[in-house]
XYZ file of C-alpha atoms in Angstrom:
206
model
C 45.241 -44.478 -46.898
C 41.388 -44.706 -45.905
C 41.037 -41.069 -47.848
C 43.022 -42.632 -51.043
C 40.433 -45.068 -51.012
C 37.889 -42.603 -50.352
C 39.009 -41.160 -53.644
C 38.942 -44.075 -55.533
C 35.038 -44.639 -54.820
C 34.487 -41.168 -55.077
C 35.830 -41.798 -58.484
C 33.697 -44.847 -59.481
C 30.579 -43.530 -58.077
C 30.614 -39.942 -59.931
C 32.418 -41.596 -63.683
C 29.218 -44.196 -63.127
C 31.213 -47.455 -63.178
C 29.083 -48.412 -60.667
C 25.858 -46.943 -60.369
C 22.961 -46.395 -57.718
C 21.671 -49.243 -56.048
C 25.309 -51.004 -56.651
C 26.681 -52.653 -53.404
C 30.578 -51.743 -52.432
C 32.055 -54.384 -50.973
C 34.432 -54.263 -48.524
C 36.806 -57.061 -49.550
C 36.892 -56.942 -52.842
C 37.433 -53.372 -52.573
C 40.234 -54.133 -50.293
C 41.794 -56.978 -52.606
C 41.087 -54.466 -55.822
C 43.343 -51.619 -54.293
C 45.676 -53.936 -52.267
C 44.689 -53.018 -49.004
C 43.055 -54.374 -46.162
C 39.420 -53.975 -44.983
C 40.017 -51.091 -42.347
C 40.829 -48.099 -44.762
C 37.916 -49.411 -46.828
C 35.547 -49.251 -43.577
C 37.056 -46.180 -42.903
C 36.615 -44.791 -46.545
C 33.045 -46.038 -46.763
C 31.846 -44.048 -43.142
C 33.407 -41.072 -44.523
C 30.978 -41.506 -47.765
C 28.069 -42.429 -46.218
C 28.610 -38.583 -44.132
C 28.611 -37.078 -47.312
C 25.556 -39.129 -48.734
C 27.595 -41.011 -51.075
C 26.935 -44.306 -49.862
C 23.911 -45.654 -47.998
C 24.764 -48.424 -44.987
C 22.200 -51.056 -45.789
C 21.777 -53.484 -41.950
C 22.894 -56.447 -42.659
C 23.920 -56.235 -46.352
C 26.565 -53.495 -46.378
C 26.633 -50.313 -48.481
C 25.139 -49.186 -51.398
C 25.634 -46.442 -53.714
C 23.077 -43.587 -52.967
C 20.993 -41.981 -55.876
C 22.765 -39.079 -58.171
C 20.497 -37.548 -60.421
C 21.911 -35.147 -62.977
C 20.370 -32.096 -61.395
C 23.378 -33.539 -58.551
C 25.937 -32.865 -61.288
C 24.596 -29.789 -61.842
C 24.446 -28.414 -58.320
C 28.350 -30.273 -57.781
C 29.950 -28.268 -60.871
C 27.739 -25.002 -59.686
C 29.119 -24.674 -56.266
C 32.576 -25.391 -57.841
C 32.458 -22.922 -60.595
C 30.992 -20.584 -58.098
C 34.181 -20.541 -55.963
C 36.646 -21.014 -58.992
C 34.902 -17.929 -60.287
C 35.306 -15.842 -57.654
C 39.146 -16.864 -56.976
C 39.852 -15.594 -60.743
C 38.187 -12.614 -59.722
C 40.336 -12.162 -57.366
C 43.452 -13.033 -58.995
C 42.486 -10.839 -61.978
C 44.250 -7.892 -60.804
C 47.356 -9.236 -59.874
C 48.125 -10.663 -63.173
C 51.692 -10.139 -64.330
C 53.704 -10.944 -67.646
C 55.561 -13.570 -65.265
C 51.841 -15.245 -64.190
C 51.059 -15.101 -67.846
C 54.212 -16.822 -69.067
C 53.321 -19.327 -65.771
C 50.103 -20.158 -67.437
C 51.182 -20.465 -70.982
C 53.674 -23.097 -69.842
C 51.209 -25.246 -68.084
C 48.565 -25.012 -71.036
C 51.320 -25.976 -73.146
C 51.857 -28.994 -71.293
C 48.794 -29.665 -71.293
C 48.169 -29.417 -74.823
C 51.010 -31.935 -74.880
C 49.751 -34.578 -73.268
C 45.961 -34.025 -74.688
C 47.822 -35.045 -77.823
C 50.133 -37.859 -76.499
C 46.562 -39.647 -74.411
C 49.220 -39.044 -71.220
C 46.037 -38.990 -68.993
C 48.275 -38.571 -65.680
C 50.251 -35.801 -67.294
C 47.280 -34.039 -68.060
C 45.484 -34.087 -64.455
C 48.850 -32.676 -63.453
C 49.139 -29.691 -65.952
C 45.165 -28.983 -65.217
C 46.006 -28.846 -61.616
C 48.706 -26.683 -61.787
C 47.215 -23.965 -64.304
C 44.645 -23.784 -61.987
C 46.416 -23.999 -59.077
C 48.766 -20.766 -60.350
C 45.088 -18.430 -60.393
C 44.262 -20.016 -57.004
C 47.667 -19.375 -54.740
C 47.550 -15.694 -56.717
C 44.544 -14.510 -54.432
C 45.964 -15.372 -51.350
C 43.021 -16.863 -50.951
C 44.126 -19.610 -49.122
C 40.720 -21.036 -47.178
C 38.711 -20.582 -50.368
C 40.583 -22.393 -52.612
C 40.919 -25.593 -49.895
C 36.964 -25.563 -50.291
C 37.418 -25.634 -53.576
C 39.803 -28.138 -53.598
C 37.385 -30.007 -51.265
C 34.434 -29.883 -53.656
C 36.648 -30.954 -56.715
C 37.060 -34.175 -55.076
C 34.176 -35.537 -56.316
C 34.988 -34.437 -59.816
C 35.887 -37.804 -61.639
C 39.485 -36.404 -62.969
C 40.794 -39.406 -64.827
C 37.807 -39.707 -66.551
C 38.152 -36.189 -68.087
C 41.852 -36.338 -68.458
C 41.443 -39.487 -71.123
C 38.953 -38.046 -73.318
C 41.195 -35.912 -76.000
C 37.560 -33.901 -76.757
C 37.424 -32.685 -73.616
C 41.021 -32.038 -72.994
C 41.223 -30.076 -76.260
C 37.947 -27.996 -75.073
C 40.586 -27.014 -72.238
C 42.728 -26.116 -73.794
C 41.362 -23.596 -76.233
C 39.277 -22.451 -72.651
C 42.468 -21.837 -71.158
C 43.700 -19.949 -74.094
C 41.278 -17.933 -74.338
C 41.006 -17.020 -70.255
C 44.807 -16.103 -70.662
C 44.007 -13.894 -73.436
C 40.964 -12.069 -71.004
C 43.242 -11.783 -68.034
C 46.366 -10.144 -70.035
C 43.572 -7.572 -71.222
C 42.260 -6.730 -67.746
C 38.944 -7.775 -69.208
C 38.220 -9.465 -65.723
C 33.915 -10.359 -66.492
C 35.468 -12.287 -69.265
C 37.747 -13.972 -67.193
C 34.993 -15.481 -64.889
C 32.148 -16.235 -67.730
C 35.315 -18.313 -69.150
C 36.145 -19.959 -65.787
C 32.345 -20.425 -65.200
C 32.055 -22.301 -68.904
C 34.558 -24.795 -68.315
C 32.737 -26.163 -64.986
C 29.464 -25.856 -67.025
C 31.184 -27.619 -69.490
C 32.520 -30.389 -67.207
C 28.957 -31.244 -65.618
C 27.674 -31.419 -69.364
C 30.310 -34.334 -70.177
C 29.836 -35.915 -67.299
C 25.617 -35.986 -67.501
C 26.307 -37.293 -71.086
C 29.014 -39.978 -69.901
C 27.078 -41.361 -67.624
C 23.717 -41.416 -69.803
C 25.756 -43.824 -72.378
């Protein structure tokens, strides 16, 4: 539960509904995701390890400073990885992975144009997640998994610009990896994290 609410903050930290200097407080925290105080506590020490949060004596915590240059260096050391998984995956692609891929950008498209925001976190998961079990890569992809945490999901997954952006991405990286054109591949992989810290710099600018 404590990492559920972990996630939550994560969420409202990085989509800048609340912003540095911002307190988090543990009860209405608790009474906003029907909980009680403990997995909050428990949510909060685990952000202030990752520099998240800042534990103010006496006041509670407070939401650290993220500059853009942050965003940048979070959707660089994601790309990074999720570059060098479809590297890996490249040559193992088969007509079967291709139709796998095709399916899930389909649904995706779907729900880009029905504003199912849930629907399309799971089809962008799964797309992904077919390139990422292909390696056999199974220790990078949980660090990238871990690093995408602090991507603000929902946030991306109700904006029909951005979703359409993926789709046309994914498209196109299906198209590289049926050719074997593998550099392709990974300057396409690359652009959509690129793409994703741009939005998010710009979202949170508003």
């Amino acid at each position: 539960m404590s990492e559920d609410v972990a996630n939550h903050v994560r969420h409202i930290v990085m989509s800048g509904a609340v912003r540095p200097g911002d307190f988090i407080r543990l009860d209405e925290t608790a009474a906003e995701l029907g909980v009680s105080v403990t997995p909050v506590r428990e949510a909060l020490l685990t952000l202030r390890g990752e520099g998240m949060v800042e534990l103010v004596p006496h006041r509670g915590y407070v939401v650290s400073p993220l500059t853009p240059e942050d965003i940048v260096d979070i959707f660089w050391l994601q790309g990074q990885i999720a570059v060098e998984l479809v590297r890996r995956a490249a040559p193992k692609i088969t007509d079967d992975v291709v139709a796998e891929l095709e399916g899930f950008n389909e649904s995706l498209a779907a729900a880009v144009e029905k504003n199912q925001a849930e629907e399309v976190e799971i089809a962008e998961f799964e797309f992904h997640r077919v390139l990422n079990r292909l390696t056999g890569a199974t220790k990078l992809a949980w660090f990238l998994n871990n690093a995408t945490r602090y991507t603000p999901t929902r946030l991306y997954a109700s904006d029909p610009e951005w979703g359409r952006a993926a789709v046309r991405n994914h498209e196109q990286l299906i198209d590289a990896l049926r050719a074997g054109d593998v550099d392709a591949a990974c300057t396409l992989m690359r652009r959509q994290f690129t793409d994703g810290a741009e939005r998010l710099i710009a979202y949170r600018a508003l």
